[in-house]
Amino acid sequence: MNVTLITGRTIKQGMVIEHKDSTMYTDANAICEFDPDDMKKLKVSEGDTVEVSSEAGAVFVRAVKSLQSPHKNIIFIPMGPWANQITSPKTDSVGMPSFKGIPASVKLAKDKKVLTYPELLKQSFGK
Amino acid sequence: MEIHTDVICPFCGTLCDDIEVHVENGRVMEALNACKLGNAKFMSMNKKNRHIVPMVRGEDGFTETTIEDAVERVARMLVDAKKPLLYGWATTECEAQSVGIELAEEVGGVIDSCASVCHGPSVLAIQDVGFPSVTLGEVKNRADLDIYWGSNPMHAHPRHMSRYSRYPRGYFRERGQQDRTVIVIDVRRTDTAGIADKFLQVSPGDDYELVNAFRTLLNGGDIPDEVAGIAKKDIASALELMKTCQFGMLFFGVGLTMSPGKHRNIDNAISLVVDLNKYTKFNLIPMRGHYNVTGFSEVLTWQSGFPFGVDYTRGYPQYNPGETTSVELLSRGEVDAVFVVGSDPAANFPKKAVEHLAKIPSAVIEPHETPTTYLCDLNIPSAIAGIEVEGTAYRMDNVPIRMRKIMDAPAGLYSDREILEMILLKVREIKNGA
Amino acid sequence: MELEIKNGVVFDPLNKVDGEKKDILIRDGRIVEKLKGKHDVIDASGKLVMPGGVEIHSHFAGGKETAGRMLRPEDGARTVYPKRNGLRSGSGYSMPSSFTAGYLYAQMGYTMCNTPAMPPLFARHTHEELGDVPIVDKSAYPTFDGNWFVMRYLKEGDPDKLAACVAWFLRATKGLVIKIVNPGGTENWGWGKNAVGIDDPVIGFDVTPAQIVKGLAEVNERLKLPHSIHLHPNNLGKPGNIETTVETLELCREVKSANARQTVYLTHAQFHSFGGDSWKNFESKADELAKYINRCDHVVCDTGNVTLDETTTMTSDGPMEYFLHNLTHLKWVNKDVELETAPGITPFIYSRKNPVHSVQWAIGLELALLIDDPFKVLLATDHPNGGPFTRYPRIIAWLMSEPYRRYYMEERVHKGAQKGSSLATLDREYTFSDIAVVTRAGQAKALGLSELKGHLGVGAHGDVAIYDIDPAQVDPSKDFKAVEKGFAKTAYTIKDGEIIVKDGLIRATPQGRTYWANPVVDHELDREMLKDVEQYFKKYYSVNLANYPVQKEYLKRGREIQIDARDVK
């Protein structure tokens, strides 16, 4: 399914800023918020792993039902290393990457694992 | 038990200064008045296993080192680099930022803050068309219309509405909430939209068109039946509220700066506010994220003339966002060392920029473990500004407040400012051939 | 540390020294009669020696000053100052950055600078920034024009609490002077309105600009503050505003001065001396203001010269800046401050080809030439509003040379200046002594700091400017270019007995003092007044009272001027 990706702050993301070394960080940020209708269309249930991909790459995150809905065809991933696997580095020469309004596609990936950030960084940057 | 009153919350740009913190035996027991975000930050002071000792990456992973060794390593890295990037600065006090700027100048590097990936486009727009603004107390005392556009304060600035806009009683707004109207414009029906009087759901990427629609109607033109996914009548009725209020406010968030159009969205939004001043009093305030991202722009501007993305490689300040800002410098591989202070670019920059960061020499000053401390070659833990260290921070409306120290940092930890001063001293020693 | 400045040609008007060859001796930072032992000697033969310059009104540091810099990267890119000789780098043509501003003032021989419009809520910013302005001594003037406490006490007719409250704000903000900008107008600007006449009502407070000016002028004298009220009247920059200006000054005529000085200081008088009723028939009324000031003893003003540059206007007069923005359609910043005032900023391009701007240029000079006593009309551009302070040497040259002015009149500016002003008919030329008055002695006296500043008598600060101009050789009327060049960079600037500038180059960058006034009123009254303050803070301010006063950490080298005002009860 083709969607528009928005990334940004959530209160849960904000509450774990001092706890990035704990699983709370993954729980709060390695997620993708869906409009409930979109979830039905995709046959995705709360907690399923989904693969979100954009021009920049792809990432596995956990699907959750959005509490900020309706927002059909829009998915939301909290700012953080997961979201930034697929945000666009294009700045239009003003310093600001494209963190919102990114064309993306999403599909169910039930058997895939959502990585913790050390795993994610290792995979992406070899460190 | 010690009770600290009038404590400043070092979390978001709302910079609440009415927190009451109860401390017993070095543990924070309570942070009264704080929101969930602020409370989480104060409570995190009780975290166990806090890093005290600097860590350096070797062949077998990280090992502990002394502060002296860490300082020397950072100093050498900065001196050896042709064009180092000094990035972050939004979560430390102005006094530390000031030393950071001096350090950037001394090593001929580029200094940039999180503003470049947050409200940098707002600054560019201000430099194009201006900035009609007020302090938040003006909003509290006068505003009868508040618009939140591309901003979700219920999540990012939880007390903003109760302190300044939706709820408080003010001098000319004695009845509080009843005297005020709130409009929310967003791509999602956010929690903030839930408590608004009017919600306009703009289709993603179409904010610019919506601003244009407002301006076209305001200036006597006509618009199609639907613009940016919103019916003409809803646009017209929202505009009517703007024109006829006594004192209107536009609070805008990164929903505008990070979406397609970027600074052009803000250009246009500011122009709308300027236009509205022909009809009534109207102003705007950007919803700044980190508690002292504003302070960094202030200090850097009075010292160098420019607010972020300042390149000192030629010995004088040069400012050209798009060229001298972090994401481009990293994505294009133009910097050869990175020094991060109080920020987490490894988590918050697009992957392509982080790839370069992971390749070049890097160091970070940061109290907690983060993706950036994980990726950098050297990390120096520091005392927490605003809780263990006092100093100045600037609120989102540029009001300066002195943050209080309410507890001692664990022995062996230095403040960001102290560490930066040690590095600056060492850099000068190295440059003088000592 | 001792220093002898030998054989210079000294101009020290406060001590009636008018171009005499005289040695100046400094020990431990002060001017003394005799030196004790071995000391450095500066040979100032054939050079002009004056007390260190005193800037009485310049927007060189503070919240809106920084907002002005932020607004205009094009101004920063226009002039850059590289890091060298141990000096910090910087930028800015009309608004130099903080370190640079300190260096530039010192290079012109200035040793004290005062920033004239500090919104109390932003005082912490101002002091933080002042700490980054090296060399010069400094102070800041908090604004009271739209202060809700002031208006409340005026309405309630409680002059005692009013005085106690002003004293509290000076203490809380570490300010030196009561500054008033567009009284009442800045509060009305909270609703997009203004106050243009002195009897216009202030919305929601039931007082008038006239009451604010008179009330604060009286408070100023009851608190025995060193300076008088420092006033930017209503209606700045509008054709025909001369009437408002004179009416405003007249309000203070009967106020009794506590310190044998003026009771009202009219700042940037040029902007308040306009005739006509539109830009079409706009003309100078400098003659009318000069006549008024010549006739009375309660007014001192500064010129507010326009230097015909591209600049950045910034004042606490928000409605005026909006008005200006609507004239030019250039970018506009507004910064209303809760319960206090309303600054604004917009760039302005003064053009030699524009008749109005040319008349404004003439007015600034006319005022200086038409007011008889130079102690009553001091030199300032309201930096950066009329032009950057770096233009002072040129203004000095204009004042000293009728031919230089005539050249500008005939060749450089719009002919409208000849028709719209009397400048072409004025042949007065300032002497070096007059220049010493309008750039330092007059400022020190008007500020009430003339014990320490603005002169070279025993006990004064060892602040000296030595210019490479030989009064025996240079005829300022003819050699105006030499005068302009000579005042641009000193041969020596000495601050507290230390050589700071030599041959135009900065050699040391000490931290200057920050002066602030602390009038202490009756304790009981203070306590009563504070109850009101507490209540207003809880209800209307956006910061807590406990977080409002500027902490001592912000004054790197504070100097408190304590005043016993316990008779205010």
Short mmCIF file of N, CA, C and O in Angstrom, two decimals, chain B residues 6 8 17-18 94 102 105-106 126-127 129-135 137-138 140-142 163-164 171-172 247 274 277-278 281 283 298 301-307 312 315-317 319 392 394-395 398 400-402 404, chain C residues 66 69-71 73 76-77 80 82-83 88-91 97-99 121-122 124-125 128-129 132 148 187 189-192 204-205 322 325 331-336 338-339 539-544 546-547 551 553-554:
data_model
loop_
_atom_site.label_atom_id
_atom_site.label_comp_id
_atom_site.label_asym_id
_atom_site.label_seq_id
_atom_site.Cartn_x
_atom_site.Cartn_y
_atom_site.Cartn_z
N ASP B 6 10.00 26.88 42.43
CA ASP B 6 10.31 27.71 41.26
C ASP B 6 11.43 27.11 40.41
O ASP B 6 12.28 27.81 39.88
N ILE B 8 13.05 25.35 37.21
CA ILE B 8 12.82 25.44 35.77
C ILE B 8 12.95 24.03 35.19
O ILE B 8 13.89 23.29 35.50
N ASP B 17 8.54 27.34 34.74
CA ASP B 17 9.45 27.73 35.83
C ASP B 17 8.78 27.62 37.18
O ASP B 17 9.11 28.34 38.11
N ASP B 18 7.79 26.73 37.28
CA ASP B 18 7.02 26.64 38.52
C ASP B 18 7.04 25.23 39.09
O ASP B 18 6.12 24.81 39.79
N CYS B 94 23.43 28.33 28.23
CA CYS B 94 24.08 29.31 27.34
C CYS B 94 25.55 29.48 27.66
O CYS B 94 26.36 29.72 26.77
N GLU B 102 33.36 29.60 21.08
CA GLU B 102 34.76 30.02 21.11
C GLU B 102 35.66 28.88 20.61
O GLU B 102 36.63 29.10 19.87
N GLU B 105 35.43 28.56 16.86
CA GLU B 105 36.22 29.63 16.23
C GLU B 105 37.71 29.29 16.33
O GLU B 105 38.46 29.45 15.36
N GLU B 106 38.11 28.78 17.47
CA GLU B 106 39.53 28.49 17.71
C GLU B 106 40.04 27.39 16.76
O GLU B 106 41.15 27.48 16.25
N ILE B 126 12.04 33.97 8.57
CA ILE B 126 12.12 35.24 9.30
C ILE B 126 13.07 36.18 8.58
O ILE B 126 12.81 37.37 8.42
N GLN B 127 14.18 35.63 8.10
CA GLN B 127 15.16 36.46 7.41
C GLN B 127 14.63 36.94 6.06
O GLN B 127 15.14 37.91 5.51
N VAL B 129 11.02 37.50 5.52
CA VAL B 129 9.83 38.35 5.63
C VAL B 129 9.58 38.93 7.02
O VAL B 129 8.65 39.72 7.19
N GLY B 130 10.40 38.58 8.01
CA GLY B 130 10.21 39.19 9.33
C GLY B 130 9.55 38.26 10.33
O GLY B 130 9.39 37.06 10.08
N PHE B 131 9.14 38.83 11.44
CA PHE B 131 8.71 37.99 12.57
C PHE B 131 7.87 38.79 13.55
O PHE B 131 8.38 39.29 14.54
N PRO B 132 6.57 38.94 13.28
CA PRO B 132 5.72 39.63 14.26
C PRO B 132 5.40 38.69 15.42
O PRO B 132 4.70 37.70 15.23
N SER B 133 5.95 38.99 16.59
CA SER B 133 5.80 38.06 17.70
C SER B 133 5.56 38.81 19.01
O SER B 133 5.57 40.04 19.06
N VAL B 134 5.31 38.04 20.05
CA VAL B 134 5.05 38.59 21.39
C VAL B 134 5.59 37.59 22.40
O VAL B 134 5.94 36.48 22.05
N THR B 135 5.64 38.00 23.67
CA THR B 135 5.99 37.01 24.70
C THR B 135 4.72 36.25 25.10
O THR B 135 3.60 36.70 24.86
N GLY B 137 3.29 35.76 27.89
CA GLY B 137 2.40 36.44 28.82
C GLY B 137 1.40 37.33 28.09
O GLY B 137 0.27 37.52 28.56
N GLU B 138 1.80 37.88 26.95
CA GLU B 138 0.86 38.65 26.14
C GLU B 138 -0.29 37.76 25.68
O GLU B 138 -1.45 38.17 25.67
N LYS B 140 -1.35 35.05 27.15
CA LYS B 140 -2.17 34.74 28.32
C LYS B 140 -3.12 35.90 28.67
O LYS B 140 -4.28 35.68 28.98
N ASN B 141 -2.63 37.12 28.58
CA ASN B 141 -3.44 38.26 29.01
C ASN B 141 -4.42 38.77 27.95
O ASN B 141 -5.40 39.41 28.27
N ARG B 142 -4.10 38.53 26.67
CA ARG B 142 -4.89 39.18 25.63
C ARG B 142 -5.55 38.26 24.62
O ARG B 142 -6.61 38.60 24.07
N ARG B 163 -0.73 26.83 30.41
CA ARG B 163 -0.02 28.00 30.93
C ARG B 163 -0.32 29.28 30.15
O ARG B 163 -0.36 30.37 30.72
N TYR B 164 -0.49 29.15 28.83
CA TYR B 164 -0.51 30.37 28.02
C TYR B 164 -1.74 30.57 27.13
O TYR B 164 -2.09 31.70 26.85
N TYR B 171 -5.41 39.06 32.18
CA TYR B 171 -5.90 40.39 32.56
C TYR B 171 -7.14 40.78 31.76
O TYR B 171 -8.12 41.26 32.30
N PHE B 172 -7.05 40.59 30.43
CA PHE B 172 -8.19 40.94 29.58
C PHE B 172 -9.03 39.72 29.23
O PHE B 172 -9.93 39.78 28.41
N PHE B 247 -7.18 39.66 19.40
CA PHE B 247 -5.75 39.38 19.51
C PHE B 247 -5.55 37.92 19.12
O PHE B 247 -5.95 37.01 19.85
N VAL B 274 1.26 38.95 8.92
CA VAL B 274 1.48 40.37 8.62
C VAL B 274 0.22 40.95 7.97
O VAL B 274 -0.24 42.02 8.36
N ASN B 277 -2.57 41.80 10.32
CA ASN B 277 -2.40 43.00 11.15
C ASN B 277 -3.07 44.23 10.55
O ASN B 277 -3.21 45.25 11.22
N LYS B 278 -3.49 44.13 9.30
CA LYS B 278 -4.30 45.23 8.74
C LYS B 278 -5.70 45.21 9.34
O LYS B 278 -6.42 46.20 9.28
N LYS B 281 -4.92 42.64 15.72
CA LYS B 281 -3.60 42.33 16.25
C LYS B 281 -3.34 40.85 16.06
O LYS B 281 -4.14 40.02 16.53
N ASN B 283 -0.09 37.76 15.88
CA ASN B 283 1.34 37.46 16.03
C ASN B 283 1.58 35.97 15.93
O ASN B 283 0.64 35.19 15.87
N GLU B 298 20.46 32.66 20.13
CA GLU B 298 20.69 34.00 20.67
C GLU B 298 22.18 34.24 20.88
O GLU B 298 22.73 35.25 20.43
N THR B 301 24.14 34.39 17.70
CA THR B 301 23.84 35.60 16.92
C THR B 301 24.52 36.82 17.52
O THR B 301 25.08 37.64 16.79
N TRP B 302 24.48 36.97 18.85
CA TRP B 302 25.12 38.19 19.35
C TRP B 302 26.64 38.10 19.23
O TRP B 302 27.30 39.11 19.07
N GLN B 303 27.18 36.87 19.26
CA GLN B 303 28.63 36.77 19.16
C GLN B 303 29.12 36.80 17.71
O GLN B 303 30.19 37.33 17.44
N SER B 304 28.37 36.18 16.79
CA SER B 304 28.87 36.05 15.42
C SER B 304 28.04 36.82 14.40
O SER B 304 28.51 37.11 13.31
N GLY B 305 26.80 37.14 14.75
CA GLY B 305 25.90 37.80 13.81
C GLY B 305 24.91 36.84 13.16
O GLY B 305 23.99 37.28 12.48
N PHE B 306 25.11 35.52 13.35
CA PHE B 306 24.25 34.54 12.67
C PHE B 306 23.75 33.47 13.65
O PHE B 306 24.45 33.12 14.59
N PRO B 307 22.56 32.90 13.38
CA PRO B 307 21.92 32.06 14.40
C PRO B 307 22.25 30.57 14.41
O PRO B 307 22.07 29.93 15.43
N TYR B 312 33.46 28.67 10.58
CA TYR B 312 34.60 29.52 10.96
C TYR B 312 35.88 29.11 10.23
O TYR B 312 36.96 29.51 10.63
N GLY B 315 38.16 31.86 9.45
CA GLY B 315 38.55 32.76 10.53
C GLY B 315 37.51 33.81 10.86
O GLY B 315 37.64 34.55 11.83
N TYR B 316 36.50 33.91 10.03
CA TYR B 316 35.38 34.80 10.36
C TYR B 316 34.08 34.03 10.13
O TYR B 316 34.08 33.02 9.41
N PRO B 317 33.00 34.47 10.73
CA PRO B 317 31.76 33.69 10.61
C PRO B 317 31.14 33.78 9.22
O PRO B 317 31.01 34.88 8.67
N TYR B 319 27.75 32.21 7.04
CA TYR B 319 26.46 31.57 7.27
C TYR B 319 25.78 31.35 5.94
O TYR B 319 25.51 32.32 5.22
N THR B 392 21.76 29.69 32.07
CA THR B 392 20.69 30.39 31.36
C THR B 392 20.09 29.54 30.25
O THR B 392 20.81 28.83 29.55
N TYR B 394 16.80 30.00 27.15
CA TYR B 394 15.84 30.93 26.54
C TYR B 394 14.60 30.16 26.11
O TYR B 394 14.69 29.17 25.40
N ARG B 395 13.46 30.68 26.56
CA ARG B 395 12.18 30.07 26.25
C ARG B 395 11.86 30.26 24.76
O ARG B 395 12.49 31.06 24.09
N ASN B 398 11.92 33.63 23.43
CA ASN B 398 13.19 34.33 23.68
C ASN B 398 13.33 34.91 25.07
O ASN B 398 14.26 35.68 25.33
N PRO B 400 14.67 34.98 28.60
CA PRO B 400 15.75 34.25 29.26
C PRO B 400 15.42 33.96 30.72
O PRO B 400 14.92 34.80 31.44
N ILE B 401 15.70 32.74 31.14
CA ILE B 401 15.42 32.32 32.52
C ILE B 401 16.65 31.60 33.05
O ILE B 401 17.33 30.89 32.30
N ARG B 402 16.94 31.80 34.32
CA ARG B 402 18.09 31.10 34.89
C ARG B 402 17.65 29.77 35.49
O ARG B 402 16.85 29.73 36.42
N ARG B 404 17.89 26.40 37.66
CA ARG B 404 18.44 26.19 39.00
C ARG B 404 19.15 24.86 39.10
O ARG B 404 18.81 23.91 38.42
N THR C 66 19.84 41.72 19.19
CA THR C 66 20.17 40.41 18.65
C THR C 66 19.12 39.95 17.65
O THR C 66 19.45 39.36 16.62
N ARG C 69 20.02 41.51 14.44
CA ARG C 69 21.12 40.82 13.76
C ARG C 69 20.59 39.55 13.08
O ARG C 69 20.92 39.25 11.94
N MET C 70 19.75 38.82 13.84
CA MET C 70 19.22 37.56 13.31
C MET C 70 18.38 37.81 12.07
O MET C 70 18.39 37.04 11.13
N LEU C 71 17.66 38.92 12.08
CA LEU C 71 16.78 39.26 10.96
C LEU C 71 17.58 39.52 9.69
O LEU C 71 17.07 39.31 8.59
N PRO C 73 20.92 38.62 7.98
CA PRO C 73 22.22 38.03 7.66
C PRO C 73 22.93 38.83 6.57
O PRO C 73 24.15 38.80 6.48
N GLY C 76 25.16 41.11 8.22
CA GLY C 76 26.33 40.40 8.74
C GLY C 76 27.33 40.10 7.63
O GLY C 76 28.54 40.23 7.81
N ALA C 77 26.80 39.69 6.47
CA ALA C 77 27.71 39.33 5.38
C ALA C 77 28.39 40.55 4.78
O ALA C 77 29.43 40.45 4.15
N VAL C 80 32.69 41.71 7.66
CA VAL C 80 33.12 40.66 8.59
C VAL C 80 34.44 41.05 9.24
O VAL C 80 35.23 41.81 8.67
N PRO C 82 37.62 39.21 10.92
CA PRO C 82 38.26 37.92 11.22
C PRO C 82 38.86 37.90 12.62
O PRO C 82 39.13 38.95 13.20
N LYS C 83 39.04 36.70 13.10
CA LYS C 83 39.74 36.49 14.37
C LYS C 83 41.21 36.78 14.12
O LYS C 83 41.83 36.18 13.24
N ARG C 88 38.35 38.20 19.11
CA ARG C 88 37.29 37.33 18.58
C ARG C 88 36.83 37.86 17.23
O ARG C 88 36.90 39.06 16.95
N SER C 89 36.31 36.97 16.41
CA SER C 89 35.78 37.38 15.13
C SER C 89 34.38 37.94 15.32
O SER C 89 33.81 37.88 16.40
N GLY C 90 33.83 38.47 14.24
CA GLY C 90 32.48 39.00 14.31
C GLY C 90 32.00 39.44 12.95
O GLY C 90 32.68 39.21 11.95
N SER C 91 30.82 40.06 12.94
CA SER C 91 30.27 40.52 11.66
C SER C 91 29.25 41.62 11.92
O SER C 91 28.82 41.83 13.05
N SER C 97 28.43 42.58 15.76
CA SER C 97 28.23 41.60 16.83
C SER C 97 28.95 42.06 18.11
O SER C 97 29.70 43.03 18.08
N SER C 98 28.71 41.37 19.22
CA SER C 98 29.03 41.94 20.54
C SER C 98 30.52 42.26 20.75
O SER C 98 30.86 43.38 21.14
N PHE C 99 31.40 41.29 20.50
CA PHE C 99 32.82 41.56 20.74
C PHE C 99 33.27 42.72 19.85
O PHE C 99 33.96 43.64 20.29
N LEU C 121 11.77 42.31 31.31
CA LEU C 121 11.71 40.85 31.23
C LEU C 121 12.92 40.28 30.48
O LEU C 121 13.27 39.12 30.65
N PHE C 122 13.56 41.10 29.65
CA PHE C 122 14.72 40.65 28.87
C PHE C 122 16.04 41.15 29.46
O PHE C 122 17.08 41.08 28.82
N ARG C 124 17.93 39.96 31.67
CA ARG C 124 18.95 38.91 31.80
C ARG C 124 19.70 38.75 30.49
O ARG C 124 20.92 38.61 30.47
N HIS C 125 18.97 38.79 29.39
CA HIS C 125 19.62 38.72 28.07
C HIS C 125 20.59 39.90 27.91
O HIS C 125 21.75 39.71 27.55
N GLU C 128 23.68 39.43 29.90
CA GLU C 128 24.49 38.34 29.37
C GLU C 128 25.29 38.84 28.17
O GLU C 128 26.48 38.57 28.03
N GLU C 129 24.60 39.60 27.33
CA GLU C 129 25.26 40.11 26.13
C GLU C 129 26.27 41.20 26.47
O GLU C 129 27.36 41.25 25.88
N ASP C 132 29.62 40.16 27.02
CA ASP C 132 30.41 39.84 25.82
C ASP C 132 30.79 41.08 25.02
O ASP C 132 31.21 40.98 23.88
N TRP C 148 2.65 47.98 33.67
CA TRP C 148 1.31 47.92 34.28
C TRP C 148 1.28 48.41 35.71
O TRP C 148 0.30 48.97 36.17
N GLU C 187 1.63 50.11 25.15
CA GLU C 187 0.55 49.29 25.73
C GLU C 187 -0.61 49.20 24.73
O GLU C 187 -1.13 48.12 24.47
N TRP C 189 -0.44 49.29 21.68
CA TRP C 189 0.00 48.44 20.57
C TRP C 189 -0.35 46.97 20.82
O TRP C 189 -0.47 46.18 19.89
N GLY C 190 -0.58 46.63 22.09
CA GLY C 190 -1.07 45.30 22.42
C GLY C 190 -2.39 45.00 21.72
O GLY C 190 -2.77 43.85 21.54
N TRP C 191 -3.08 46.05 21.32
CA TRP C 191 -4.34 45.89 20.56
C TRP C 191 -4.18 46.42 19.14
O TRP C 191 -5.18 46.69 18.47
N GLY C 192 -2.94 46.61 18.71
CA GLY C 192 -2.73 47.14 17.36
C GLY C 192 -3.01 48.63 17.24
O GLY C 192 -3.13 49.17 16.16
N GLY C 204 -7.74 50.33 28.73
CA GLY C 204 -7.78 49.38 29.84
C GLY C 204 -7.10 49.87 31.10
O GLY C 204 -7.12 49.19 32.12
N PHE C 205 -6.44 51.04 31.05
CA PHE C 205 -5.70 51.49 32.24
C PHE C 205 -6.09 52.89 32.71
O PHE C 205 -5.66 53.33 33.77
N TYR C 322 5.98 49.30 12.93
CA TYR C 322 4.96 48.77 12.02
C TYR C 322 4.60 49.82 10.96
O TYR C 322 4.47 49.52 9.77
N HIS C 325 7.36 49.86 8.51
CA HIS C 325 7.25 48.68 7.64
C HIS C 325 6.19 48.90 6.56
O HIS C 325 6.37 48.51 5.41
N LYS C 331 10.94 43.66 5.58
CA LYS C 331 10.59 42.69 6.62
C LYS C 331 10.48 43.36 8.00
O LYS C 331 11.19 44.32 8.28
N TRP C 332 9.62 42.81 8.81
CA TRP C 332 9.24 43.49 10.06
C TRP C 332 9.22 42.52 11.23
O TRP C 332 8.64 41.44 11.14
N VAL C 333 9.88 42.90 12.31
CA VAL C 333 9.86 42.10 13.54
C VAL C 333 9.12 42.87 14.61
O VAL C 333 9.31 44.08 14.77
N ASN C 334 8.27 42.17 15.34
CA ASN C 334 7.55 42.76 16.46
C ASN C 334 7.86 41.91 17.68
O ASN C 334 8.00 40.69 17.58
N LYS C 335 8.02 42.55 18.84
CA LYS C 335 8.38 41.78 20.03
C LYS C 335 7.68 42.34 21.27
O LYS C 335 8.33 42.75 22.21
N ASP C 336 6.36 42.34 21.27
CA ASP C 336 5.65 42.86 22.44
C ASP C 336 6.03 42.09 23.70
O ASP C 336 6.09 40.86 23.68
N GLU C 338 5.11 41.30 27.63
CA GLU C 338 4.00 41.33 28.58
C GLU C 338 4.21 42.34 29.70
O GLU C 338 5.28 42.44 30.29
N LEU C 339 3.18 43.12 29.99
CA LEU C 339 3.11 44.08 31.09
C LEU C 339 4.16 45.19 31.04
O LEU C 339 4.32 45.94 31.99
N LYS C 539 -0.72 36.34 38.68
CA LYS C 539 -1.86 36.35 37.77
C LYS C 539 -1.48 36.62 36.32
O LYS C 539 -2.08 36.06 35.41
N TYR C 540 -0.51 37.50 36.10
CA TYR C 540 -0.37 38.02 34.74
C TYR C 540 0.97 37.76 34.06
O TYR C 540 1.05 37.74 32.85
N TYR C 541 2.04 37.63 34.82
CA TYR C 541 3.32 37.35 34.16
C TYR C 541 3.39 35.89 33.76
O TYR C 541 2.69 35.03 34.33
N SER C 542 4.30 35.58 32.81
CA SER C 542 4.47 34.18 32.40
C SER C 542 5.69 33.56 33.07
O SER C 542 6.03 32.42 32.80
N VAL C 543 6.37 34.33 33.93
CA VAL C 543 7.43 33.73 34.74
C VAL C 543 7.12 34.00 36.21
O VAL C 543 6.43 34.97 36.53
N ASN C 544 7.64 33.15 37.06
CA ASN C 544 7.42 33.34 38.49
C ASN C 544 8.29 34.49 39.00
O ASN C 544 9.40 34.72 38.50
N ALA C 546 10.02 34.67 41.59
CA ALA C 546 11.33 34.22 42.10
C ALA C 546 12.34 34.06 40.97
O ALA C 546 13.55 34.10 41.21
N ASN C 547 11.86 33.90 39.75
CA ASN C 547 12.78 33.71 38.63
C ASN C 547 12.98 34.99 37.81
O ASN C 547 13.60 34.95 36.75
N GLN C 551 20.07 37.72 38.42
CA GLN C 551 20.99 37.26 39.47
C GLN C 551 22.35 37.93 39.33
O GLN C 551 22.72 38.37 38.24
N GLU C 553 25.20 36.80 39.12
CA GLU C 553 26.12 36.14 38.20
C GLU C 553 26.18 36.83 36.84
O GLU C 553 27.15 36.68 36.10
N TYR C 554 25.12 37.55 36.49
CA TYR C 554 25.07 38.12 35.14
C TYR C 554 25.88 39.40 34.99
O TYR C 554 26.12 39.84 33.88
#
